[in-house]
């Protein structure tokens, strides 16, 4: 049993001084003052009743008693470090660092997380949102374990592994009482009439915006006004419900208000087939077990998400 006055800091300090052979060097390595190092060594020597170091003109060296203590203390400290590292690794594996694009926030991701936590309640998912370029750059740097969303069009995907899950189109939606919607209109109208209303669209620099701009070129028409450019689902949804704006968004994003009947999908074909939704990982890094569990749930839930565009 370790004598109570001897603390872990005494042994750590002793080992550093023994390894470096100088009080000053040990002080710098441990970010402690030299008087603090000397005081700690003196406390340890007083507790043991022996001298552990001989003071030399340039540094210190171990006494026979010091060599004996080092022979036993060094393996013990190394074993303790390995135990702490193992605990940290186990804890790190219970955290999934996920990057998610806006098109999966509304439907797919919550369902995947629910399935994941039903099976693995101990797992924690840290979700960061943003543009595909920003999230994929972080994945490449090892700051994220996975990025999911509509990614296949992103230039930054080329040196990462991408698995396709389903295709998803961008759609145009409006509030249920929108002037474009006539009570007898089935399906809701399409055509240049929607260009007369303000639009809520993805911001520049996103793959969604690039696809939308291709649509404008193909139609040879652009909206009279762009009133909001954002990826914020909460802002877009609330604004559209309060105004006559037309919201251009991936289908999954508007799934909940469409199902509730508070919004209506227009027949305007922003996209026919849609973009490829899936996930990207960096194969240069090992995939932790927790991420493998998340991937299994993602594949399972996504199997029911291949919703075709309306005829």
XYZ file of C-alpha atoms in Angstrom:
311
model
C 0.000 0.000 0.000
C 1.318 3.449 -0.954
C 2.122 5.537 2.100
C -0.528 8.291 2.254
C 1.831 11.306 2.009
C 3.065 10.059 -1.388
C 0.886 11.373 -4.181
C 0.841 10.759 -7.919
C 2.413 14.168 -8.507
C 5.423 13.123 -6.432
C 6.054 10.067 -8.604
C 5.457 11.917 -11.892
C 7.871 14.656 -10.852
C 10.426 12.121 -9.674
C 10.264 10.260 -12.985
C 10.707 13.437 -15.036
C 13.698 14.598 -13.014
C 15.253 11.131 -13.269
C 14.641 11.004 -17.031
C 15.918 14.496 -17.809
C 18.631 14.755 -15.146
C 18.008 18.446 -14.520
C 15.565 20.312 -12.312
C 15.156 23.097 -14.867
C 14.330 20.732 -17.718
C 11.797 18.845 -15.581
C 10.189 22.143 -14.554
C 9.765 23.129 -18.209
C 8.380 19.712 -19.163
C 5.804 19.782 -16.366
C 5.086 23.535 -16.544
C 6.057 23.901 -12.877
C 8.519 26.339 -11.332
C 11.961 25.057 -10.341
C 11.284 25.750 -6.647
C 8.059 23.743 -7.027
C 9.982 20.792 -8.480
C 12.567 20.937 -5.703
C 9.846 21.120 -3.040
C 8.026 18.089 -4.485
C 11.225 15.990 -4.595
C 12.054 17.033 -1.052
C 8.591 15.961 0.141
C 9.029 12.569 -1.521
C 12.494 12.079 0.005
C 11.180 13.054 3.454
C 8.300 10.584 3.125
C 10.663 7.750 2.174
C 13.450 8.758 4.561
C 16.117 8.492 1.840
C 17.880 10.699 -0.682
C 16.780 9.979 -4.225
C 19.178 12.302 -6.088
C 22.736 13.506 -5.761
C 23.075 17.193 -6.573
C 25.797 17.806 -9.147
C 27.221 21.074 -10.482
C 25.180 20.581 -13.655
C 22.071 18.637 -12.796
C 21.301 15.623 -10.624
C 21.731 11.854 -10.721
C 19.929 9.011 -9.031
C 21.156 7.479 -5.807
C 20.887 3.676 -5.349
C 17.579 4.264 -3.557
C 16.450 6.471 -6.444
C 17.297 3.766 -8.995
C 15.297 1.241 -6.981
C 12.263 3.512 -6.833
C 12.497 4.297 -10.570
C 12.637 0.599 -11.437
C 9.251 0.082 -9.792
C 7.626 3.463 -10.329
C 8.236 3.769 -14.077
C 6.261 0.613 -15.073
C 3.471 1.564 -12.674
C 3.155 5.040 -14.173
C 3.295 3.624 -17.696
C 0.531 1.139 -16.863
C -1.569 3.935 -15.389
C -1.133 6.015 -18.547
C -2.187 3.075 -20.703
C -5.295 2.602 -18.577
C -6.248 6.261 -18.881
C -5.675 6.167 -22.659
C -7.816 3.040 -22.949
C -10.667 4.713 -21.079
C -10.407 7.777 -23.298
C -10.450 5.622 -26.420
C -13.502 3.713 -25.206
C -15.253 6.974 -24.427
C -14.275 8.492 -27.777
C -15.730 5.487 -29.571
C -19.107 6.201 -27.954
C -19.239 9.621 -29.652
C -20.056 9.958 -33.347
C -18.940 13.192 -35.013
C -21.442 13.709 -37.812
C -21.729 16.388 -40.465
C -25.258 16.767 -41.852
C -26.540 18.813 -44.768
C -29.862 20.601 -44.445
C -31.709 18.210 -46.764
C -31.502 15.367 -44.199
C -32.262 17.363 -41.045
C -36.033 17.271 -41.361
C -36.771 13.595 -41.875
C -34.010 11.100 -42.497
C -31.556 12.074 -39.759
C -34.072 12.175 -36.856
C -35.387 8.752 -37.857
C -31.866 7.328 -38.066
C -30.995 8.756 -34.655
C -34.153 7.296 -33.138
C -33.328 3.850 -34.531
C -29.718 4.170 -33.378
C -30.614 5.043 -29.794
C -33.210 2.301 -29.540
C -30.410 -0.182 -30.217
C -27.425 1.658 -28.750
C -28.696 4.096 -26.080
C -25.167 4.829 -24.834
C -24.027 6.419 -28.095
C -23.840 10.196 -28.408
C -23.998 11.909 -31.801
C -22.413 15.341 -32.194
C -24.124 16.887 -35.241
C -22.576 19.797 -37.125
C -24.444 21.420 -40.011
C -23.193 23.577 -42.854
C -22.325 23.511 -46.521
C -21.036 20.398 -48.267
C -17.688 22.074 -48.966
C -17.122 22.990 -45.331
C -18.226 19.667 -43.881
C -16.268 17.580 -46.398
C -13.144 19.627 -45.686
C -13.517 18.795 -41.988
C -14.051 15.129 -42.836
C -10.823 15.137 -44.804
C -8.990 16.648 -41.809
C -10.330 13.964 -39.470
C -12.541 16.371 -37.510
C -15.687 14.455 -38.537
C -16.369 10.723 -38.809
C -19.032 10.961 -41.520
C -20.921 13.505 -43.615
C -24.422 12.731 -44.884
C -26.714 14.491 -47.308
C -26.901 15.379 -50.967
C -23.199 15.213 -51.706
C -22.468 13.589 -55.054
C -22.397 16.910 -56.939
C -19.808 18.442 -54.579
C -16.311 18.819 -56.022
C -14.811 18.110 -52.582
C -16.185 14.541 -52.632
C -13.733 13.195 -55.217
C -11.038 11.836 -52.862
C -13.514 10.516 -50.276
C -15.655 7.383 -50.281
C -19.317 8.126 -51.074
C -22.165 5.607 -50.827
C -25.389 6.453 -52.650
C -28.617 5.784 -50.731
C -31.443 7.323 -52.782
C -32.308 10.152 -55.169
C -34.191 13.193 -53.893
C -35.507 16.128 -55.962
C -35.721 19.765 -55.014
C -39.312 20.935 -55.002
C -41.305 24.167 -54.815
C -43.686 24.503 -51.871
C -46.028 27.229 -50.647
C -48.403 27.708 -47.746
C -51.824 26.093 -48.034
C -53.636 29.452 -48.536
C -51.219 30.712 -51.205
C -52.761 32.775 -54.069
C -51.331 30.315 -56.599
C -53.566 27.589 -55.236
C -57.124 27.591 -56.521
C -59.654 25.448 -54.631
C -60.386 23.407 -57.741
C -56.826 23.147 -59.010
C -55.622 19.536 -59.144
C -52.672 19.304 -59.188
C -51.375 22.729 -58.071
C -50.405 24.872 -61.074
C -47.007 25.103 -62.742
C -45.597 27.706 -65.081
C -44.110 31.182 -65.105
C -46.730 32.437 -62.636
C -44.538 31.323 -59.730
C -41.786 33.658 -60.959
C -43.951 36.622 -59.928
C -43.719 35.685 -56.256
C -40.754 36.062 -53.875
C -38.569 32.988 -53.512
C -36.761 31.469 -50.535
C -33.725 29.600 -51.860
C -30.453 27.909 -50.826
C -27.477 30.293 -50.577
C -24.772 30.740 -53.200
C -21.883 28.303 -53.025
C -24.071 25.294 -52.230
C -24.732 22.393 -54.579
C -28.479 22.997 -54.199
C -28.099 26.571 -55.419
C -25.998 25.457 -58.375
C -28.742 23.062 -59.442
C -31.378 25.775 -58.995
C -29.396 28.155 -61.186
C -29.239 25.485 -63.904
C -33.025 25.277 -63.698
C -33.322 29.047 -64.190
C -31.091 28.839 -67.266
C -33.140 25.989 -68.714
C -36.364 27.912 -68.088
C -34.875 31.187 -69.369
C -36.584 32.856 -66.410
C -35.728 33.961 -62.891
C -37.913 34.992 -59.949
C -38.828 38.630 -59.554
C -37.285 38.621 -56.044
C -35.099 36.434 -53.890
C -36.106 37.380 -50.358
C -34.128 34.872 -48.279
C -31.029 32.838 -49.097
C -30.346 30.402 -46.273
C -30.028 26.766 -45.217
C -31.961 27.374 -41.989
C -34.974 25.079 -42.090
C -36.713 26.735 -39.168
C -36.418 30.202 -40.732
C -37.538 29.069 -44.190
C -40.506 27.097 -42.912
C -41.785 29.839 -40.634
C -41.340 32.583 -43.230
C -43.161 30.628 -45.941
C -46.100 29.984 -43.613
C -46.341 33.737 -42.939
C -45.953 34.982 -46.519
C -46.621 34.334 -50.193
C -43.055 33.196 -50.784
C -42.204 30.091 -52.798
C -39.742 27.818 -50.988
C -37.289 25.826 -53.084
C -36.065 22.951 -50.954
C -35.206 19.242 -51.026
C -38.260 17.016 -50.670
C -37.243 15.547 -47.321
C -36.896 19.007 -45.793
C -40.576 19.768 -46.393
C -41.835 16.285 -45.538
C -43.422 17.241 -42.198
C -45.386 20.370 -43.295
C -46.508 18.573 -46.468
C -47.798 15.623 -44.436
C -49.524 18.003 -42.009
C -51.162 19.895 -44.867
C -49.794 23.291 -43.844
C -47.787 23.451 -47.093
C -48.505 22.252 -50.620
C -46.067 21.042 -53.237
C -46.339 22.825 -56.578
C -46.091 20.820 -59.783
C -43.216 22.961 -61.061
C -40.423 20.496 -61.999
C -37.395 22.085 -60.329
C -35.749 18.681 -60.692
C -37.118 15.451 -62.100
C -34.836 12.738 -60.765
C -33.069 14.759 -58.116
C -29.657 14.565 -56.522
C -27.936 11.600 -54.920
C -28.322 11.450 -51.151
C -25.816 9.335 -49.272
C -22.885 9.534 -46.910
C -19.163 10.154 -47.221
C -16.340 8.798 -45.078
C -12.583 9.212 -45.139
C -11.159 5.764 -45.866
C -7.690 6.852 -44.732
C -9.019 6.704 -41.158
C -10.375 3.612 -39.364
C -14.140 3.552 -38.859
C -14.961 3.325 -35.121
C -17.503 0.734 -34.038
C -19.996 3.451 -33.079
C -19.875 4.879 -36.598
C -20.437 1.395 -38.022
C -23.571 1.122 -35.867
C -24.788 4.483 -37.146
C -24.107 3.454 -40.750
C -26.157 0.282 -40.334
C -29.150 2.285 -39.082
C -28.691 4.865 -41.840
C -28.759 2.222 -44.580
C -31.851 0.588 -43.098
C -33.903 3.773 -42.715
C -32.788 5.233 -46.060
C -34.102 2.159 -47.882
C -37.612 3.619 -47.589
C -36.704 7.117 -48.722
C -36.495 6.763 -52.509
C -39.621 8.847 -53.154
C -40.189 9.571 -56.862
C -41.298 12.929 -58.217
C -45.045 13.244 -58.826
C -46.383 12.357 -62.277
